[in-house]
Amino acid sequence: MNAAIAPSNPSPSSLEALNDWVQSVAGLTRPDRIHWCDGSDAEYAALLKQMQADGTLLPLNADTHPGSWLHRSHPDDVARVEHLTFVCHENEEDAGPNNHWMAPAEAHAKIDALFDGCMRGRTMYVIPYCMGPIDSPLARCGVEITDSPYVVANMRIMTRMGADALARIEREESFVRGLHSIGELDPERRYIMHFPEELTIKSYGSGYGGNALLGKKCHALRIASHQARNEGWLAEHMLIVGIENPQGEVHYIAAAFPSACGKTNLAMLIPPESYRERGWKVWTVGDDICWMRPGADGRLYAINPEAGYFGVAPGTGANSNPNALASIQRDTIFTNVATTADNQPWWEGLDDRVPAKDWQGRDYKADNGPAAHPNSRFTVSAKQCPSYSPHAEAAQGVPISAIVFGGRRASLVPLVFEARDWTHGVLVGASMGSETTAAATGQVGVMRRDPMAMKPFCGYNFADYFAHWLSFDKPGAKLPKVFHVNWFRKGDGGKFLWPGFGDNLRVLEWMIGRVKGEAGAVDTPIGALPAVADLNLDGVELSDEAKEKLFAMDRQGWREELVSIGRYLEDYGTRMPRTLHAEQARILQGLS
Ligand code: TSX
Ligand code: MN
């Protein structure tokens, strides 16, 4: 504890670089103490005790939720801040129109001025961590320096943190450097800056997860996506789920959705009763991030770089996600949820109890808005999920049979379709997105494209990113099939036409049937759609309107969609691969 140098034999390479960096950060930020995190139980217990003492963590009902805590953030610090998130390549074009850019020298100067002396009186924690199973060749390490013990506790759940990670860093040539301070929590003095070419992240002024747990969005997506491009792999905003059929075969599916489409719910899906009876099982590998690369056999192999779930609490209930609910009954950190009179965590969508305190600790009043903040979270170890895959820790990763893109589309887009080939699949991913729902913004039903669900997370120019995706289609590659799904199609009466949730397994079964060459489909210019009879719909009641709209391709509507996609591709200028323009033109041609 409190040693100013790493507690192990320095090797000439990375450990020395790490020590030098830690010393230079300490020189800038001026902490009173430096603590190197070892990841031990004793260290975690001491941190929790200290945070309980200073009110950072409030204990929850120990009978119903043993080992669980509530953290209330500053009310102005409850979400990621995209307008203050920068990707700082030397060349602005390399960041692309999909990112906010600042020249690296200017960015360093701006944020270092904020870091100057910011840790006076505080403890600086040095967190060595590994993203991915500690022995996996697909895993990558980083070190986060922070003055927030809440960040340390969350990083311990979300990553492989401590001595083992430090040992791996010592063996390897490089690691990602993340510097974080909560600063004054002033929204006017807040920046999340990424330097992909330096494998460096600097985050100031926010304690919120996505801005402060630097292993997650900052490292595993923004920095890793850039690293992956250089090294020939993919860092994606995808869940990974294993589907086991009654014969015991498991097919792994990676899926990307924009926010509010229920990614965590799909990752932890519970099969319909009739499927469970026949022996179908669903295995959760990951709920948010997927790193994949081609194996020796040409297939894509994937790991979940994370070790926990940092999930949205509201909407998590016994109907929507029983596995998530079971996961968070103990040893969980809750952030910005409400509490009941007997001090249990509570949020909208949990059950019909009435909370006592809202997320800000005020007596609950309906007039003050939702009791739990809409972006309130749970942090919990992945191992606590009942459906946690026995292969989630496999060093070589799991082979991916299908990649799924999805969005929230009230009209036009059918329940599911299959891309004809990889290039078409990349276009499907590049053009995906959701129609806006938030009535508050006044912009209901406006199409927001969110390519591969990476709009806020791609650490370089989207045009180059699409080219990188296209590059995987080469001789010897055995790429997954690509699909698009839409659980959110509405009928003329404004009601959802598809039951969703567990019944989505019926769609996943069809995909696996397609992968195995067994399931039927109807070819259309937008891809292959199942006929109603190609899906197992035993036990689901679909209206005639549902059957008609979920399984049909509206030619005129899709012509307009393809024109809109064409305009979207143009926004990226001449860097956009011609292959995608040609693919868009090919499909539009097929529709006329
Ligand atoms: O997560 C969702 N999924 C994926 C589940 C594996 N949600 C919740 C989205 C917010 C995060 C869904 N909502 C899904 C879905 O498949 N589908 C819908 C829309 C829907 C909502 C309620 C019903 C049906 C569909 N209720 C009844 O049919 C009774
Ligand atoms: Mn996410």
Coordinates of C-alpha atoms and ligand atoms in Angstrom, one line a residue:
M1 CA 0.0 0.0 0.0
N2 CA 1.0 3.6 -0.5
A3 CA 4.3 2.7 -2.2
A4 CA 5.3 5.2 -4.8
I5 CA 6.8 2.5 -7.1
A6 CA 5.3 -0.7 -8.5
P7 CA 5.7 -3.5 -6.0
S8 CA 7.6 -5.9 -8.2
N9 CA 10.9 -6.3 -10.0
P10 CA 11.1 -3.6 -12.6
S11 CA 11.8 -5.0 -16.1
P12 CA 13.5 -2.8 -18.7
S13 CA 10.4 -2.3 -20.8
S14 CA 6.8 -1.6 -19.9
L15 CA 7.1 -1.5 -16.1
E16 CA 9.8 1.2 -16.3
A17 CA 7.6 3.2 -18.7
L18 CA 4.7 2.7 -16.3
N19 CA 6.7 4.0 -13.4
D20 CA 7.9 7.0 -15.3
W21 CA 4.4 7.8 -16.4
V22 CA 3.0 7.4 -12.9
Q23 CA 5.7 9.7 -11.5
S24 CA 5.1 12.3 -14.2
V25 CA 1.3 12.2 -13.5
A26 CA 1.9 12.6 -9.8
G27 CA 4.2 15.6 -10.6
L28 CA 1.3 17.2 -12.5
T29 CA -1.6 16.3 -10.3
R30 CA 0.2 16.5 -6.8
P31 CA -1.7 13.7 -4.9
D32 CA -1.0 13.3 -1.2
R33 CA -0.7 9.5 -1.6
I34 CA -0.2 7.0 -4.4
H35 CA -1.9 3.6 -4.1
W36 CA -1.1 0.8 -6.6
C37 CA -4.2 -1.4 -6.8
D38 CA -3.5 -5.2 -6.4
G39 CA -7.1 -6.3 -6.9
S40 CA -7.2 -8.2 -3.6
D41 CA -10.3 -8.8 -1.5
A42 CA -8.7 -7.0 1.4
E43 CA -8.0 -4.0 -0.8
Y44 CA -11.6 -4.0 -2.0
A45 CA -13.0 -4.3 1.5
A46 CA -10.9 -1.4 2.7
L47 CA -12.1 0.8 -0.2
L48 CA -15.7 0.0 0.5
K49 CA -15.2 0.8 4.2
Q50 CA -13.6 4.1 3.4
M51 CA -16.4 5.1 0.9
Q52 CA -19.0 4.1 3.5
A53 CA -17.3 6.3 6.0
D54 CA -17.2 9.4 3.7
G55 CA -20.7 8.8 2.3
T56 CA -19.6 8.0 -1.3
L57 CA -21.4 4.6 -0.8
L58 CA -24.6 4.1 1.2
P59 CA -25.2 0.5 2.4
L60 CA -28.4 -1.1 1.0
N61 CA -30.7 -3.5 2.8
A62 CA -28.2 -6.3 3.8
D63 CA -31.0 -8.9 4.2
T64 CA -32.4 -8.5 0.7
H65 CA -29.2 -7.2 -1.0
P66 CA -26.1 -8.4 0.8
G67 CA -22.9 -6.7 -0.2
S68 CA -24.7 -4.1 -2.2
W69 CA -24.3 -0.3 -2.2
L70 CA -25.9 2.8 -3.5
H71 CA -23.9 5.7 -5.0
R72 CA -25.5 9.0 -5.8
S73 CA -23.6 11.0 -8.3
H74 CA -23.6 14.7 -8.6
P75 CA -26.9 15.6 -10.3
D76 CA -25.1 17.3 -13.2
D77 CA -23.0 14.2 -13.8
V78 CA -25.3 11.4 -14.8
A79 CA -24.4 10.4 -18.4
R80 CA -21.7 10.4 -21.1
V81 CA -21.0 13.8 -22.6
E82 CA -20.7 13.4 -26.3
H83 CA -20.2 17.1 -27.0
L84 CA -17.2 17.1 -24.7
T85 CA -15.7 13.9 -26.0
F86 CA -12.8 14.3 -28.4
V87 CA -10.8 12.0 -30.6
C88 CA -7.4 13.6 -31.1
H89 CA -5.6 12.3 -34.1
E90 CA -2.8 14.4 -35.6
N91 CA -4.8 14.7 -38.8
E92 CA -8.4 15.9 -38.4
E93 CA -9.5 13.7 -41.3
D94 CA -8.5 10.6 -39.4
A95 CA -11.1 11.4 -36.7
G96 CA -13.8 11.8 -39.3
P97 CA -17.1 13.7 -39.3
N98 CA -18.3 11.1 -36.8
N99 CA -16.1 12.5 -34.0
H100 CA -15.3 15.8 -32.3
W101 CA -11.7 16.5 -33.0
M102 CA -9.0 18.7 -31.4
A103 CA -5.3 18.8 -32.3
P104 CA -3.4 16.6 -29.9
A105 CA -1.1 19.3 -28.7
E106 CA -4.0 21.7 -28.0
A107 CA -6.0 19.0 -26.3
H108 CA -3.1 18.0 -24.0
A109 CA -2.5 21.6 -23.1
K110 CA -6.1 22.2 -22.4
I111 CA -6.7 19.2 -20.2
D112 CA -3.3 19.2 -18.5
A113 CA -4.1 22.7 -17.3
L114 CA -7.1 21.2 -15.5
F115 CA -5.1 18.3 -14.1
D116 CA -2.5 20.7 -12.7
G117 CA -2.6 20.1 -8.9
C118 CA -6.1 18.6 -9.1
M119 CA -5.3 15.7 -6.7
R120 CA -3.9 17.8 -3.9
G121 CA -5.2 16.3 -0.6
R122 CA -6.4 13.2 -2.4
T123 CA -5.2 9.6 -3.1
M124 CA -4.1 8.8 -6.6
Y125 CA -5.0 5.2 -7.5
V126 CA -3.0 3.3 -10.1
I127 CA -5.2 0.6 -11.6
P128 CA -3.5 -2.0 -13.8
Y129 CA -6.3 -3.9 -15.7
C130 CA -6.7 -6.4 -18.5
M131 CA -9.6 -6.2 -21.0
G132 CA -10.4 -9.8 -21.7
P133 CA -9.5 -13.1 -20.1
I134 CA -6.1 -12.6 -18.5
D135 CA -4.5 -15.4 -20.6
S136 CA -6.2 -14.5 -23.9
P137 CA -4.1 -13.5 -26.9
L138 CA -7.1 -11.3 -27.9
A139 CA -7.0 -9.4 -24.6
R140 CA -5.3 -6.0 -24.1
C141 CA -4.1 -4.3 -21.0
G142 CA -4.3 -0.8 -19.7
V143 CA -3.6 1.3 -16.6
E144 CA -6.0 3.8 -15.3
I145 CA -4.9 6.5 -12.9
T146 CA -7.7 8.0 -11.0
D147 CA -8.5 10.0 -7.8
S148 CA -11.9 8.3 -7.5
P149 CA -12.3 5.3 -5.2
Y150 CA -15.7 4.7 -6.8
V151 CA -14.0 4.3 -10.1
V152 CA -11.5 1.8 -8.5
A153 CA -14.4 -0.3 -7.1
N154 CA -16.3 -0.3 -10.4
M155 CA -13.1 -1.1 -12.4
R156 CA -12.6 -4.1 -10.1
I157 CA -15.9 -5.5 -11.1
M158 CA -15.8 -4.5 -14.8
T159 CA -12.2 -5.6 -15.6
R160 CA -9.5 -8.1 -14.6
M161 CA -7.8 -5.6 -12.3
G162 CA -4.7 -5.9 -10.1
A163 CA -1.6 -8.0 -9.8
D164 CA -2.2 -10.4 -12.7
A165 CA -2.8 -7.5 -15.1
L166 CA 0.3 -5.8 -13.8
A167 CA 2.3 -9.0 -14.5
R168 CA 0.9 -9.2 -18.0
I169 CA 1.8 -5.5 -18.6
E170 CA 5.3 -6.2 -17.5
R171 CA 5.6 -8.9 -20.2
E172 CA 4.1 -6.9 -23.0
E173 CA 5.3 -4.1 -25.1
S174 CA 2.5 -1.6 -24.7
F175 CA -0.5 -0.7 -22.6
V176 CA -3.2 1.9 -22.8
R177 CA -2.7 4.9 -20.5
G178 CA -5.8 6.4 -18.9
L179 CA -5.7 9.4 -16.7
H180 CA -8.9 10.4 -14.8
S181 CA -9.8 13.0 -12.2
I182 CA -13.2 13.9 -11.0
G183 CA -12.0 17.4 -10.7
E184 CA -14.6 19.9 -9.5
L185 CA -17.5 18.1 -11.3
D186 CA -18.2 21.3 -13.1
P187 CA -19.9 20.6 -16.5
E188 CA -18.0 23.7 -17.9
R189 CA -14.7 22.1 -17.0
R190 CA -15.2 18.6 -18.3
Y191 CA -13.4 16.8 -21.1
I192 CA -13.1 13.2 -22.3
M193 CA -10.1 13.1 -24.6
H194 CA -8.7 10.2 -26.6
F195 CA -5.3 10.1 -28.3
P196 CA -5.5 6.9 -30.4
E197 CA -2.0 7.3 -31.9
E198 CA -0.5 7.5 -28.3
L199 CA -2.8 4.8 -26.8
T200 CA -3.8 7.5 -24.3
I201 CA -7.0 8.7 -22.7
K202 CA -7.5 11.8 -20.5
S203 CA -10.8 12.4 -18.7
Y204 CA -11.5 15.3 -16.4
G205 CA -14.5 16.5 -14.5
S206 CA -16.9 13.6 -14.5
G207 CA -17.2 10.5 -12.2
Y208 CA -19.9 9.0 -14.4
G209 CA -19.2 5.4 -15.6
G210 CA -18.8 5.9 -19.4
N211 CA -16.6 9.0 -18.8
A212 CA -14.7 7.6 -15.8
L213 CA -14.4 3.8 -16.1
L214 CA -11.8 4.2 -18.8
G215 CA -11.5 0.5 -19.6
K216 CA -15.0 0.4 -21.1
K217 CA -16.1 2.9 -23.8
C218 CA -12.8 4.9 -23.9
H219 CA -10.4 1.9 -24.1
A220 CA -12.4 -1.1 -25.2
L221 CA -14.2 0.8 -28.0
R222 CA -12.6 4.1 -29.0
I223 CA -8.9 3.3 -28.5
A224 CA -9.3 -0.4 -29.3
S225 CA -11.2 0.2 -32.5
H226 CA -8.2 2.1 -33.8
Q227 CA -5.7 -0.5 -32.5
A228 CA -7.9 -3.2 -34.1
R229 CA -7.7 -1.5 -37.5
N230 CA -3.9 -1.5 -37.3
E231 CA -3.7 -5.1 -36.1
G232 CA -6.4 -6.7 -38.3
W233 CA -9.2 -7.3 -35.8
L234 CA -12.6 -5.7 -34.8
A235 CA -13.6 -3.9 -31.5
E236 CA -17.3 -3.7 -31.6
H237 CA -20.3 -2.4 -29.6
M238 CA -21.9 -5.8 -29.5
L239 CA -23.4 -8.4 -27.2
I240 CA -22.2 -12.0 -27.5
V241 CA -24.7 -14.8 -26.9
G242 CA -24.5 -18.6 -27.2
I243 CA -27.6 -20.5 -28.4
E244 CA -27.6 -24.2 -27.5
N245 CA -30.1 -26.4 -29.4
P246 CA -31.5 -29.7 -28.1
Q247 CA -28.6 -31.6 -29.8
G248 CA -26.2 -29.7 -27.6
E249 CA -24.7 -27.6 -30.5
V250 CA -23.9 -24.0 -29.5
H251 CA -23.9 -21.2 -32.0
Y252 CA -22.5 -17.8 -31.0
I253 CA -24.1 -14.6 -32.2
A254 CA -22.7 -11.1 -31.9
A255 CA -25.3 -8.3 -32.1
A256 CA -25.1 -4.5 -32.3
F257 CA -28.1 -2.3 -31.4
P258 CA -28.4 1.5 -30.8
S259 CA -29.3 2.4 -27.2
A260 CA -32.7 1.5 -25.8
C261 CA -33.2 -1.7 -28.0
G262 CA -32.6 -4.1 -25.1
K263 CA -29.1 -5.4 -25.8
T264 CA -28.6 -6.7 -22.2
N265 CA -32.0 -8.3 -22.4
L266 CA -31.1 -10.2 -25.6
A267 CA -27.7 -11.3 -24.1
M268 CA -29.6 -12.8 -21.1
L269 CA -32.7 -14.0 -23.0
I270 CA -34.8 -16.8 -21.4
P271 CA -36.2 -19.2 -24.0
P272 CA -40.0 -19.6 -24.3
E273 CA -41.4 -22.4 -22.3
S274 CA -41.8 -24.7 -25.3
Y275 CA -38.1 -24.2 -26.2
R276 CA -36.9 -24.8 -22.6
E277 CA -38.9 -28.1 -22.5
R278 CA -37.1 -29.3 -25.6
G279 CA -33.7 -28.4 -24.2
W280 CA -32.8 -25.0 -25.8
K281 CA -30.5 -22.9 -23.7
V282 CA -29.1 -19.4 -23.9
W283 CA -25.6 -18.6 -22.7
T284 CA -24.4 -15.0 -22.0
V285 CA -20.9 -14.2 -23.1
G286 CA -21.1 -10.4 -23.0
D287 CA -23.7 -7.7 -23.1
D288 CA -21.9 -4.6 -24.5
I289 CA -18.5 -5.1 -26.2
C290 CA -17.1 -7.7 -28.5
W291 CA -13.5 -8.0 -29.7
M292 CA -13.1 -10.4 -32.6
R293 CA -10.5 -11.6 -35.0
P294 CA -10.0 -14.3 -37.6
G295 CA -8.7 -17.6 -36.3
A296 CA -6.5 -20.1 -38.1
D297 CA -9.6 -21.7 -39.6
G298 CA -10.8 -18.4 -41.1
R299 CA -13.7 -18.0 -38.7
L300 CA -14.1 -14.9 -36.5
Y301 CA -13.4 -15.6 -32.8
A302 CA -14.7 -13.3 -30.1
I303 CA -14.1 -12.4 -26.5
N304 CA -16.0 -10.1 -24.2
P305 CA -13.3 -7.7 -23.0
E306 CA -15.3 -6.9 -19.9
A307 CA -15.7 -8.9 -16.6
G308 CA -19.0 -7.3 -15.5
Y309 CA -22.2 -5.6 -16.5
F310 CA -22.7 -1.8 -16.2
G311 CA -26.4 -2.1 -17.0
V312 CA -29.2 0.4 -17.1
A313 CA -31.5 -0.3 -14.2
P314 CA -34.9 1.2 -15.3
G315 CA -36.8 -1.4 -17.2
T316 CA -35.0 -4.3 -15.7
G317 CA -37.7 -6.5 -14.2
A318 CA -38.9 -10.1 -13.7
N319 CA -40.6 -10.0 -17.2
S320 CA -38.0 -8.1 -19.2
N321 CA -34.8 -9.7 -17.8
P322 CA -35.0 -12.3 -14.9
N323 CA -31.4 -13.2 -15.4
A324 CA -30.2 -9.6 -14.9
L325 CA -32.5 -9.3 -11.9
A326 CA -31.1 -12.5 -10.4
S327 CA -27.5 -11.2 -11.0
I328 CA -28.0 -8.1 -8.9
Q329 CA -29.4 -9.5 -5.7
R330 CA -26.0 -9.3 -4.0
D331 CA -22.5 -7.7 -4.3
T332 CA -23.7 -5.0 -6.6
I333 CA -23.0 -1.3 -6.8
F334 CA -26.1 0.7 -7.8
T335 CA -25.7 4.2 -9.1
N336 CA -28.6 6.8 -9.0
V337 CA -31.4 4.4 -8.3
A338 CA -34.3 5.1 -5.9
T339 CA -34.8 3.3 -2.6
T340 CA -37.8 1.8 -0.8
A341 CA -38.7 2.5 2.8
D342 CA -36.7 -0.6 3.9
N343 CA -33.7 0.6 1.9
Q344 CA -33.9 -1.7 -1.1
P345 CA -32.8 -0.4 -4.5
W346 CA -35.8 0.5 -6.8
W347 CA -36.4 1.8 -10.3
E348 CA -39.2 2.2 -12.7
G349 CA -40.1 -1.1 -14.3
L350 CA -39.0 -3.2 -11.3
D351 CA -42.3 -3.7 -9.6
D352 CA -45.3 -1.7 -8.4
R353 CA -43.9 -0.8 -5.0
V354 CA -43.7 2.9 -4.3
P355 CA -40.2 4.2 -3.5
A356 CA -39.4 6.3 -0.4
K357 CA -36.4 8.2 -1.7
D358 CA -35.6 9.3 -5.3
W359 CA -32.2 9.1 -7.0
Q360 CA -31.1 12.4 -5.4
G361 CA -32.1 11.2 -1.9
R362 CA -35.2 13.4 -1.8
D363 CA -38.5 12.1 -0.4
Y364 CA -40.1 10.6 -3.5
K365 CA -42.7 12.9 -5.2
A366 CA -44.2 12.0 -8.6
D367 CA -44.0 15.7 -9.5
N368 CA -40.2 15.5 -9.4
G369 CA -40.1 13.0 -12.3
P370 CA -38.9 9.5 -12.3
A371 CA -37.7 8.1 -8.9
A372 CA -34.6 6.4 -10.4
H373 CA -32.6 8.4 -12.9
P374 CA -33.4 7.1 -16.4
N375 CA -29.7 6.4 -16.8
S376 CA -29.2 4.8 -13.4
R377 CA -27.0 1.7 -13.4
F378 CA -26.0 -1.5 -11.7
T379 CA -22.4 -2.7 -11.7
V380 CA -22.1 -6.4 -11.1
S381 CA -19.7 -9.2 -11.9
A382 CA -20.6 -11.2 -15.0
K383 CA -20.1 -14.4 -13.1
Q384 CA -23.3 -13.6 -11.1
C385 CA -25.5 -14.0 -14.1
P386 CA -27.3 -17.4 -14.1
S387 CA -26.8 -17.7 -17.8
Y388 CA -23.1 -16.8 -17.8
S389 CA -21.4 -18.9 -20.5
P390 CA -18.9 -21.6 -19.4
H391 CA -16.9 -20.5 -22.4
A392 CA -17.0 -16.8 -21.6
E393 CA -13.4 -17.0 -20.2
A394 CA -12.1 -19.1 -23.1
A395 CA -8.7 -17.7 -24.1
Q396 CA -9.2 -18.3 -27.8
G397 CA -12.7 -16.8 -27.7
V398 CA -15.9 -18.3 -29.1
P399 CA -16.5 -18.8 -32.9
I400 CA -19.1 -16.4 -34.3
S401 CA -21.8 -17.9 -36.5
A402 CA -23.9 -14.8 -37.1
I403 CA -23.6 -11.0 -36.8
V404 CA -26.8 -9.2 -36.1
F405 CA -27.6 -5.5 -36.6
G406 CA -30.8 -4.0 -35.4
G407 CA -32.7 -0.8 -34.8
R408 CA -35.9 0.6 -33.5
R409 CA -38.0 1.1 -36.6
A410 CA -41.8 1.6 -36.2
S411 CA -42.4 1.2 -40.0
L412 CA -40.8 -0.3 -43.1
V413 CA -38.2 -2.6 -41.7
P414 CA -39.3 -6.3 -41.4
L415 CA -38.7 -8.5 -38.4
V416 CA -35.6 -10.1 -39.9
F417 CA -33.6 -10.3 -43.1
E418 CA -30.3 -11.8 -44.1
A419 CA -27.7 -10.0 -46.1
R420 CA -26.7 -11.7 -49.3
D421 CA -23.0 -11.5 -48.5
W422 CA -20.4 -9.8 -46.4
T423 CA -20.3 -6.6 -48.5
H424 CA -24.1 -6.3 -48.3
G425 CA -23.8 -7.0 -44.5
V426 CA -21.4 -4.1 -44.1
L427 CA -23.8 -1.8 -45.9
V428 CA -26.6 -3.0 -43.6
G429 CA -24.5 -2.3 -40.6
A430 CA -23.4 1.1 -41.9
S431 CA -27.0 2.2 -42.6
M432 CA -28.6 0.9 -39.4
G433 CA -30.2 3.2 -36.7
S434 CA -33.3 4.0 -34.8
E435 CA -36.2 6.3 -35.2
T436 CA -36.3 8.7 -32.2
T437 CA -38.9 8.0 -29.6
A438 CA -38.3 10.7 -26.9
A439 CA -41.4 12.9 -27.0
A440 CA -39.5 15.5 -25.0
T441 CA -37.2 16.3 -27.9
G442 CA -40.2 16.9 -30.1
Q443 CA -38.5 14.9 -32.9
V444 CA -40.5 11.6 -32.8
G445 CA -40.0 9.2 -35.7
V446 CA -36.9 10.9 -37.1
M447 CA -34.3 8.4 -38.4
R448 CA -30.9 8.6 -36.6
R449 CA -28.3 6.5 -38.3
D450 CA -25.9 4.8 -35.9
P451 CA -23.6 2.6 -38.0
M452 CA -22.9 -0.7 -36.2
A453 CA -24.1 1.2 -33.0
M454 CA -20.6 2.8 -33.0
K455 CA -21.5 6.4 -33.7
P456 CA -20.4 7.6 -30.2
F457 CA -17.6 5.0 -30.0
C458 CA -15.6 4.7 -33.2
G459 CA -12.1 6.1 -32.6
Y460 CA -11.5 7.0 -36.2
N461 CA -13.2 8.0 -39.4
F462 CA -16.3 6.0 -40.2
A463 CA -15.3 5.8 -43.9
D464 CA -12.0 4.1 -42.9
Y465 CA -13.9 1.9 -40.4
F466 CA -16.3 0.6 -43.1
A467 CA -13.2 -0.1 -45.4
H468 CA -11.7 -2.0 -42.5
W469 CA -14.9 -4.1 -42.1
L470 CA -14.9 -4.8 -45.9
S471 CA -11.3 -5.9 -45.7
F472 CA -12.2 -9.1 -43.8
D473 CA -13.7 -10.6 -46.9
K474 CA -10.6 -12.2 -48.3
P475 CA -9.6 -15.7 -49.6
G476 CA -9.7 -18.3 -46.8
A477 CA -12.1 -16.2 -44.6
K478 CA -15.2 -18.1 -43.3
L479 CA -17.2 -15.1 -42.2
P480 CA -20.4 -15.2 -40.2
K481 CA -23.7 -14.5 -42.0
V482 CA -25.0 -11.0 -41.4
F483 CA -28.6 -10.3 -40.4
H484 CA -30.8 -7.3 -39.6
V485 CA -33.6 -7.5 -37.0
N486 CA -36.3 -5.1 -35.9
W487 CA -38.2 -6.0 -32.7
F488 CA -40.1 -2.7 -32.8
R489 CA -42.3 -2.7 -35.9
K490 CA -45.7 -1.2 -35.1
G491 CA -49.1 -1.7 -36.7
D492 CA -51.4 1.0 -37.9
G493 CA -52.9 1.1 -34.4
G494 CA -49.6 2.0 -33.0
K495 CA -49.1 -1.3 -31.2
F496 CA -45.9 -3.5 -31.4
L497 CA -46.5 -6.3 -33.8
W498 CA -43.8 -8.7 -32.5
P499 CA -43.9 -10.0 -28.8
G500 CA -40.1 -9.7 -28.5
F501 CA -38.1 -10.7 -25.5
G502 CA -37.9 -14.5 -25.1
D503 CA -39.8 -15.0 -28.4
N504 CA -36.8 -13.4 -30.2
L505 CA -35.2 -16.9 -29.9
R506 CA -37.5 -17.9 -32.7
V507 CA -35.7 -15.4 -34.9
L508 CA -32.3 -16.5 -33.7
E509 CA -33.3 -20.2 -34.4
W510 CA -34.1 -19.2 -38.0
M511 CA -30.7 -17.5 -38.3
I512 CA -28.9 -20.6 -37.1
G513 CA -31.0 -22.6 -39.6
R514 CA -29.8 -20.3 -42.4
V515 CA -26.2 -20.7 -41.2
K516 CA -26.6 -24.5 -41.4
G517 CA -28.3 -24.3 -44.8
E518 CA -31.5 -25.8 -43.3
A519 CA -34.0 -22.9 -43.0
G520 CA -36.0 -21.5 -45.9
A521 CA -36.2 -17.9 -47.1
V522 CA -37.5 -15.7 -49.9
D523 CA -34.9 -13.7 -51.8
T524 CA -35.6 -10.0 -52.2
P525 CA -33.4 -7.1 -53.3
I526 CA -32.9 -6.1 -49.6
G527 CA -31.9 -9.6 -48.7
A528 CA -33.4 -13.0 -47.7
L529 CA -36.6 -12.8 -45.6
P530 CA -38.3 -15.8 -43.9
A531 CA -41.7 -16.6 -45.1
V532 CA -44.1 -16.8 -42.2
A533 CA -43.8 -20.6 -42.3
D534 CA -40.0 -20.5 -42.1
L535 CA -40.2 -19.4 -38.4
N536 CA -41.4 -21.6 -35.6
L537 CA -44.4 -19.6 -34.4
D538 CA -46.0 -22.4 -32.3
G539 CA -47.5 -20.7 -29.3
V540 CA -47.4 -17.1 -30.6
E541 CA -50.5 -15.4 -31.8
L542 CA -49.7 -13.0 -34.6
S543 CA -52.5 -10.9 -36.2
D544 CA -52.9 -10.9 -39.9
E545 CA -51.5 -7.4 -40.0
A546 CA -48.4 -8.7 -38.0
K547 CA -47.8 -11.6 -40.4
E548 CA -48.2 -9.2 -43.3
K549 CA -45.9 -6.5 -42.1
L550 CA -43.2 -8.4 -40.2
F551 CA -42.5 -10.7 -43.2
A552 CA -42.8 -8.4 -46.1
M553 CA -40.6 -6.1 -48.2
D554 CA -42.3 -2.8 -49.2
R555 CA -40.7 -2.0 -52.5
Q556 CA -41.6 1.7 -52.7
G557 CA -40.7 2.3 -49.0
W558 CA -37.3 0.6 -49.5
R559 CA -36.6 2.6 -52.6
E560 CA -36.9 5.7 -50.5
E561 CA -34.8 4.1 -47.7
L562 CA -32.0 3.3 -50.2
V563 CA -32.0 6.8 -51.6
S564 CA -31.7 8.1 -48.0
I565 CA -28.8 5.6 -47.4
G566 CA -27.1 6.8 -50.5
R567 CA -27.3 10.4 -49.2
Y568 CA -25.9 9.3 -45.8
L569 CA -22.9 7.6 -47.5
E570 CA -22.2 10.9 -49.4
D571 CA -21.8 12.7 -46.1
Y572 CA -18.5 11.0 -45.6
G573 CA -17.1 12.3 -48.9
T574 CA -14.5 10.6 -51.0
R575 CA -13.0 8.5 -48.2
M576 CA -16.2 6.4 -48.3
P577 CA -15.3 3.1 -50.0
R578 CA -16.8 3.0 -53.5
T579 CA -17.8 -0.6 -52.8
L580 CA -20.5 0.6 -50.4
H581 CA -21.8 3.2 -52.9
A582 CA -21.8 0.4 -55.5
E583 CA -23.7 -1.9 -53.1
Q584 CA -26.3 0.8 -52.4
A585 CA -26.7 1.3 -56.2
R586 CA -27.1 -2.4 -56.8
I587 CA -29.9 -2.8 -54.3
L588 CA -31.7 0.4 -55.4
Q589 CA -31.5 -1.0 -59.0
G590 CA -33.0 -4.3 -57.8
L591 CA -35.9 -2.3 -56.3
S592 CA -36.9 -0.5 -59.5
Ligands
TSX1 O1 -35.4 -5.5 -24.7 C1 -36.3 -5.6 -25.4 N1 -36.4 -6.6 -26.4 C2 -35.3 -7.5 -26.6 C3 -35.4 -8.6 -25.6 C4 -34.7 -9.7 -25.7 N2 -37.4 -4.7 -25.3 C5 -37.3 -3.6 -24.4 C6 -36.6 -2.4 -25.0 C7 -36.2 -1.3 -24.1 C8 -34.9 -1.5 -23.6 C9 -38.4 -4.8 -26.1 N3 -39.5 -4.0 -26.2 C10 -38.5 -5.8 -27.1 C11 -37.5 -6.7 -27.2 O2 -37.6 -7.6 -28.0 N4 -39.7 -5.6 -27.8 C12 -40.3 -4.5 -27.2 C13 -41.6 -4.0 -27.7 C14 -42.7 -4.6 -26.9 C15 -43.0 -4.1 -25.6 C16 -44.0 -4.7 -24.9 C17 -44.7 -5.9 -25.4 C18 -44.3 -6.4 -26.6 C19 -43.3 -5.8 -27.3 N5 -45.7 -6.4 -24.6 C20 -46.6 -7.4 -25.0 O3 -46.6 -7.9 -26.1 C21 -47.5 -7.9 -23.9
MN2 MN -23.1 0.2 -24.7

